[in-house]
Amino acid sequence: MRQQIAAANWKMNLTLDQATRLLDEIVASPHHLQAHQKVILAVPFPYLALAKAKLSGKPNFFVAAQNCHTQSSGAFTGETSAEMLRSVGVEYVILGHSERREYFGESNAVLEEKVGMALTYGLTPVFCCGESLPVREAGTQNEYVENQLKESLFNLSEEQFLKLVIAYEPIWAIGTGKTASAAQAQEMHAHLRKVIAGRYGSGVADQIPVLYGGSVKGNNATELFSQPDVDGGLVGGASLVASDFEKIIEALK
Ligand code: PGA
């Protein structure tokens, strides 16, 4: 059975007090997760060790960083390496989020390096892809997203590729309240699986978790997650309120 994942992306939000409170609320909630269901919290760098400690008694809960550098150490002021993340017990790292691509100029080539570095240090990349509104309006979203995968991921070996989590996040749906319809999400997820099958075979394509992101909320998660190729969500805004995020966790199939 494929993994089902509710991933929280806190982005650059919350002070230490607020982060502590939210983590305590999440830890205190009863969860009835099955073996194939996971919750991943991508918190800002200063709270990674705190999140690790708070979640230590919660099986199926994992901590993610929101970025890492292409190198493992060196004179890169202000950067954080995959090796450092691993050393504080982080298990996942979001790579290729559209905000990183847009505001920090991360290209498919740079992301290929980051994915390689994350895998070298035993981190699981949550690799984000997704098209902008003009691309969607031009009807070329399938080719666009396919190209993101090809350029950043398709030099990986099958064994490496099987370690990934993919997140499809149409940029026009992020933080806008405009969710892709369940049918739009399913269509793209099925397309991604077809492209992956073309490169690695259908056995690999069937195993890779593909999450949907972009205005996932408590009231639309069930419909989105019920699509056959949608394996959960990457959640921004709604992950900052414990009760909202709980509803999304409960919507995992
Ligand atoms: P959103 O963000 O849920 O606030 O749309 C999702 C994301 O950017 O990962």
CSV table of C-alpha atoms and ligand atoms in Angstrom, one decimal:
chain,number,residue,atom,x,y,z
A,1,MET,CA,0.0,0.0,0.0
A,2,ARG,CA,1.3,3.5,-0.9
A,3,GLN,CA,2.2,5.9,1.9
A,4,GLN,CA,-0.4,8.5,2.7
A,5,ILE,CA,1.1,11.8,4.0
A,6,ALA,CA,-0.2,15.0,5.6
A,7,ALA,CA,2.8,17.4,5.4
A,8,ALA,CA,2.7,20.8,7.1
A,9,ASN,CA,4.8,23.6,5.6
A,10,TRP,CA,5.0,26.3,8.2
A,11,LYS,CA,7.1,28.5,5.8
A,12,MET,CA,8.5,31.6,7.6
A,13,ASN,CA,5.9,31.8,10.3
A,14,LEU,CA,5.6,31.6,14.1
A,15,THR,CA,7.8,32.8,17.0
A,16,LEU,CA,9.3,30.3,19.4
A,17,ASP,CA,6.4,30.6,21.8
A,18,GLN,CA,3.8,30.2,19.0
A,19,ALA,CA,5.7,27.2,17.5
A,20,THR,CA,6.0,25.6,21.0
A,21,ARG,CA,2.2,26.0,21.5
A,22,LEU,CA,1.3,24.6,18.1
A,23,LEU,CA,3.6,21.6,18.6
A,24,ASP,CA,2.1,20.9,22.0
A,25,GLU,CA,-1.4,21.0,20.6
A,26,ILE,CA,-0.5,18.6,17.8
A,27,VAL,CA,1.2,16.2,20.2
A,28,ALA,CA,-1.8,16.3,22.6
A,29,SER,CA,-4.3,15.4,19.9
A,30,PRO,CA,-5.3,11.7,19.7
A,31,HIS,CA,-4.3,10.3,16.3
A,32,HIS,CA,-5.3,7.1,14.8
A,33,LEU,CA,-2.8,6.7,12.1
A,34,GLN,CA,-2.4,3.4,10.3
A,35,ALA,CA,1.1,2.0,9.4
A,36,HIS,CA,1.0,3.6,5.9
A,37,GLN,CA,0.0,7.0,7.1
A,38,LYS,CA,2.5,9.7,8.1
A,39,VAL,CA,2.5,13.3,9.3
A,40,ILE,CA,5.5,15.5,8.4
A,41,LEU,CA,6.1,18.9,10.0
A,42,ALA,CA,8.4,21.2,7.9
A,43,VAL,CA,9.3,23.9,10.5
A,44,PRO,CA,11.7,26.8,10.3
A,45,PHE,CA,15.4,25.9,11.0
A,46,PRO,CA,15.5,27.4,14.5
A,47,TYR,CA,12.7,25.0,15.6
A,48,LEU,CA,13.9,21.7,14.1
A,49,ALA,CA,15.5,20.4,17.2
A,50,LEU,CA,12.5,21.5,19.3
A,51,ALA,CA,10.1,19.7,16.9
A,52,LYS,CA,12.2,16.6,17.0
A,53,ALA,CA,12.1,16.5,20.8
A,54,LYS,CA,8.4,17.2,21.0
A,55,LEU,CA,7.5,14.5,18.5
A,56,SER,CA,9.8,11.9,20.0
A,57,GLY,CA,6.9,9.9,21.4
A,58,LYS,CA,4.7,10.1,18.3
A,59,PRO,CA,5.3,7.2,15.9
A,60,ASN,CA,4.4,8.2,12.3
A,61,PHE,CA,5.3,11.8,12.9
A,62,PHE,CA,8.4,13.2,11.3
A,63,VAL,CA,10.3,16.5,11.0
A,64,ALA,CA,11.3,18.2,7.8
A,65,ALA,CA,13.4,21.2,6.9
A,66,GLN,CA,12.2,23.6,4.1
A,67,ASN,CA,15.5,23.8,2.2
A,68,CYS,CA,19.1,22.7,2.2
A,69,HIS,CA,22.2,23.8,0.4
A,70,THR,CA,24.0,22.1,-2.5
A,71,GLN,CA,27.2,21.6,-0.5
A,72,SER,CA,27.8,19.7,2.7
A,73,SER,CA,29.9,22.4,4.5
A,74,GLY,CA,32.0,25.4,3.8
A,75,ALA,CA,32.0,29.2,3.4
A,76,PHE,CA,28.3,29.7,2.6
A,77,THR,CA,27.2,32.2,5.2
A,78,GLY,CA,23.6,31.8,6.2
A,79,GLU,CA,23.1,28.4,4.6
A,80,THR,CA,22.3,25.0,6.1
A,81,SER,CA,23.5,21.7,4.8
A,82,ALA,CA,21.8,18.3,4.5
A,83,GLU,CA,24.5,16.9,6.7
A,84,MET,CA,23.7,19.4,9.5
A,85,LEU,CA,20.0,18.5,9.1
A,86,ARG,CA,20.7,14.9,9.5
A,87,SER,CA,22.8,15.5,12.5
A,88,VAL,CA,19.9,17.0,14.4
A,89,GLY,CA,17.7,14.1,13.4
A,90,VAL,CA,15.7,15.6,10.6
A,91,GLU,CA,14.2,13.0,8.2
A,92,TYR,CA,12.7,15.0,5.3
A,93,VAL,CA,13.5,18.2,3.4
A,94,ILE,CA,11.2,20.1,1.1
A,95,LEU,CA,13.0,21.0,-2.1
A,96,GLY,CA,11.9,23.0,-5.1
A,97,HIS,CA,9.0,24.8,-3.5
A,98,SER,CA,7.7,27.4,-5.9
A,99,GLU,CA,8.6,30.2,-3.4
A,100,ARG,CA,12.2,29.0,-3.4
A,101,ARG,CA,12.2,28.8,-7.2
A,102,GLU,CA,10.7,32.2,-7.6
A,103,TYR,CA,12.3,34.3,-4.8
A,104,PHE,CA,15.7,32.5,-4.6
A,105,GLY,CA,16.2,31.6,-8.2
A,106,GLU,CA,16.4,27.9,-7.7
A,107,SER,CA,16.6,26.2,-11.1
A,108,ASN,CA,15.9,22.6,-12.0
A,109,ALA,CA,19.7,22.1,-12.2
A,110,VAL,CA,20.3,23.5,-8.7
A,111,LEU,CA,17.5,21.4,-7.4
A,112,GLU,CA,19.0,18.3,-8.9
A,113,GLU,CA,22.2,19.0,-6.9
A,114,LYS,CA,20.1,19.6,-3.7
A,115,VAL,CA,18.2,16.3,-4.2
A,116,GLY,CA,21.4,14.5,-4.6
A,117,MET,CA,22.9,16.0,-1.4
A,118,ALA,CA,19.7,15.2,0.6
A,119,LEU,CA,19.8,11.6,-0.5
A,120,THR,CA,23.5,11.4,0.3
A,121,TYR,CA,22.8,12.2,3.9
A,122,GLY,CA,19.8,10.0,4.2
A,123,LEU,CA,17.1,12.7,4.0
A,124,THR,CA,13.9,12.1,2.0
A,125,PRO,CA,13.3,15.0,-0.4
A,126,VAL,CA,9.7,16.2,-0.7
A,127,PHE,CA,10.2,17.4,-4.2
A,128,CYS,CA,7.8,20.1,-5.3
A,129,CYS,CA,6.7,20.8,-8.8
A,130,GLY,CA,3.9,22.9,-10.3
A,131,GLU,CA,2.9,25.4,-13.0
A,132,SER,CA,2.0,29.1,-12.9
A,133,LEU,CA,-1.3,30.5,-14.0
A,134,PRO,CA,-0.1,31.6,-17.4
A,135,VAL,CA,1.3,28.1,-18.1
A,136,ARG,CA,-2.1,26.6,-17.0
A,137,GLU,CA,-4.0,29.1,-19.2
A,138,ALA,CA,-1.8,28.2,-22.2
A,139,GLY,CA,-2.7,24.5,-21.6
A,140,THR,CA,1.0,23.4,-21.3
A,141,GLN,CA,1.0,22.4,-17.7
A,142,ASN,CA,1.7,18.7,-18.3
A,143,GLU,CA,4.8,19.4,-20.3
A,144,TYR,CA,6.0,22.1,-17.9
A,145,VAL,CA,5.7,19.9,-14.8
A,146,GLU,CA,7.1,16.8,-16.7
A,147,ASN,CA,10.2,18.9,-17.5
A,148,GLN,CA,10.7,19.9,-13.9
A,149,LEU,CA,10.8,16.2,-13.0
A,150,LYS,CA,13.0,15.2,-15.9
A,151,GLU,CA,15.6,17.9,-15.3
A,152,SER,CA,15.9,17.5,-11.5
A,153,LEU,CA,15.1,13.9,-10.9
A,154,PHE,CA,15.5,11.6,-13.9
A,155,ASN,CA,19.3,11.1,-13.5
A,156,LEU,CA,18.6,9.3,-10.2
A,157,SER,CA,18.9,5.6,-10.0
A,158,GLU,CA,15.8,3.6,-9.5
A,159,GLU,CA,16.8,2.9,-5.9
A,160,GLN,CA,17.3,6.6,-5.2
A,161,PHE,CA,14.1,7.6,-7.0
A,162,LEU,CA,12.1,5.2,-4.8
A,163,LYS,CA,13.1,7.3,-1.7
A,164,LEU,CA,11.3,10.4,-3.0
A,165,VAL,CA,8.1,12.0,-2.1
A,166,ILE,CA,6.6,14.2,-4.9
A,167,ALA,CA,4.3,17.2,-4.2
A,168,TYR,CA,2.3,18.7,-7.1
A,169,GLU,CA,1.6,22.3,-6.1
A,170,PRO,CA,0.0,24.5,-8.9
A,171,ILE,CA,1.4,28.0,-8.1
A,172,TRP,CA,-2.0,29.6,-8.8
A,173,ALA,CA,-3.5,27.6,-5.9
A,174,ILE,CA,-0.8,28.4,-3.3
A,175,GLY,CA,-2.0,30.7,-0.6
A,176,THR,CA,-4.8,32.0,-2.8
A,177,GLY,CA,-7.7,30.0,-1.5
A,178,LYS,CA,-8.2,28.7,-5.0
A,179,THR,CA,-7.7,25.0,-4.8
A,180,ALA,CA,-7.3,22.9,-7.9
A,181,SER,CA,-10.4,20.8,-8.3
A,182,ALA,CA,-10.1,17.2,-7.3
A,183,ALA,CA,-10.4,16.3,-11.0
A,184,GLN,CA,-7.6,18.7,-11.9
A,185,ALA,CA,-5.4,17.3,-9.2
A,186,GLN,CA,-6.1,13.7,-10.2
A,187,GLU,CA,-5.4,14.5,-13.8
A,188,MET,CA,-2.0,15.9,-13.1
A,189,HIS,CA,-1.1,13.2,-10.6
A,190,ALA,CA,-2.0,10.5,-13.1
A,191,HIS,CA,0.1,12.3,-15.7
A,192,LEU,CA,3.1,12.5,-13.3
A,193,ARG,CA,2.8,8.8,-12.6
A,194,LYS,CA,2.7,8.0,-16.3
A,195,VAL,CA,5.8,10.1,-16.8
A,196,ILE,CA,7.6,8.3,-13.9
A,197,ALA,CA,6.4,5.0,-15.3
A,198,GLY,CA,8.0,5.9,-18.7
A,199,ARG,CA,11.4,6.4,-17.0
A,200,TYR,CA,11.4,3.9,-14.1
A,201,GLY,CA,8.6,1.5,-14.9
A,202,SER,CA,5.1,1.2,-13.5
A,203,GLY,CA,6.2,-0.6,-10.4
A,204,VAL,CA,8.1,2.4,-9.3
A,205,ALA,CA,5.4,4.9,-10.4
A,206,ASP,CA,2.8,3.0,-8.3
A,207,GLN,CA,4.9,3.2,-5.2
A,208,ILE,CA,5.9,6.9,-5.1
A,209,PRO,CA,3.7,9.1,-2.9
A,210,VAL,CA,2.4,12.1,-4.8
A,211,LEU,CA,1.0,14.8,-2.6
A,212,TYR,CA,-1.2,17.7,-3.7
A,213,GLY,CA,-0.6,21.2,-2.4
A,214,GLY,CA,-2.3,24.6,-2.8
A,215,SER,CA,-5.0,25.8,-0.4
A,216,VAL,CA,-5.7,22.4,1.1
A,217,LYS,CA,-8.1,22.9,4.0
A,218,GLY,CA,-10.1,20.8,6.4
A,219,ASN,CA,-13.2,21.2,4.1
A,220,ASN,CA,-11.6,20.1,0.9
A,221,ALA,CA,-9.0,17.5,2.0
A,222,THR,CA,-11.3,14.5,2.0
A,223,GLU,CA,-12.4,15.1,-1.6
A,224,LEU,CA,-8.8,15.7,-2.8
A,225,PHE,CA,-7.3,12.8,-0.9
A,226,SER,CA,-10.0,10.4,-2.2
A,227,GLN,CA,-8.7,10.7,-5.7
A,228,PRO,CA,-6.8,7.5,-6.7
A,229,ASP,CA,-3.5,9.2,-7.4
A,230,VAL,CA,-3.5,11.8,-4.6
A,231,ASP,CA,-1.6,10.4,-1.6
A,232,GLY,CA,-2.1,13.3,0.8
A,233,GLY,CA,-1.3,17.0,0.9
A,234,LEU,CA,1.4,19.6,1.5
A,235,VAL,CA,-0.3,22.2,3.6
A,236,GLY,CA,0.7,25.8,4.2
A,237,GLY,CA,-1.8,28.2,5.8
A,238,ALA,CA,-4.1,25.5,7.3
A,239,SER,CA,-1.1,23.8,9.0
A,240,LEU,CA,-0.6,26.8,11.3
A,241,VAL,CA,-3.8,26.1,13.3
A,242,ALA,CA,-3.9,22.7,15.1
A,243,SER,CA,-7.6,22.1,14.7
A,244,ASP,CA,-7.5,22.8,11.0
A,245,PHE,CA,-4.4,20.6,10.5
A,246,GLU,CA,-6.1,17.8,12.5
A,247,LYS,CA,-9.0,17.7,10.0
A,248,ILE,CA,-6.5,17.3,7.2
A,249,ILE,CA,-4.7,14.4,9.0
A,250,GLU,CA,-8.0,12.8,9.6
A,251,ALA,CA,-8.8,13.0,5.8
A,252,LEU,CA,-5.9,10.6,5.0
A,253,LYS,CA,-7.4,7.4,3.5
B,1,PGA,P1,-1.1,26.9,1.1
B,1,PGA,O1,0.4,26.6,0.9
B,1,PGA,O2,-1.7,25.6,1.7
B,1,PGA,O3,-1.1,28.0,2.1
B,1,PGA,O4,-1.8,27.2,-0.2
B,1,PGA,C1,0.9,25.3,0.4
B,1,PGA,C2,2.3,25.4,0.1
B,1,PGA,O5,2.9,26.4,-0.4
B,1,PGA,O6,3.0,24.4,0.4
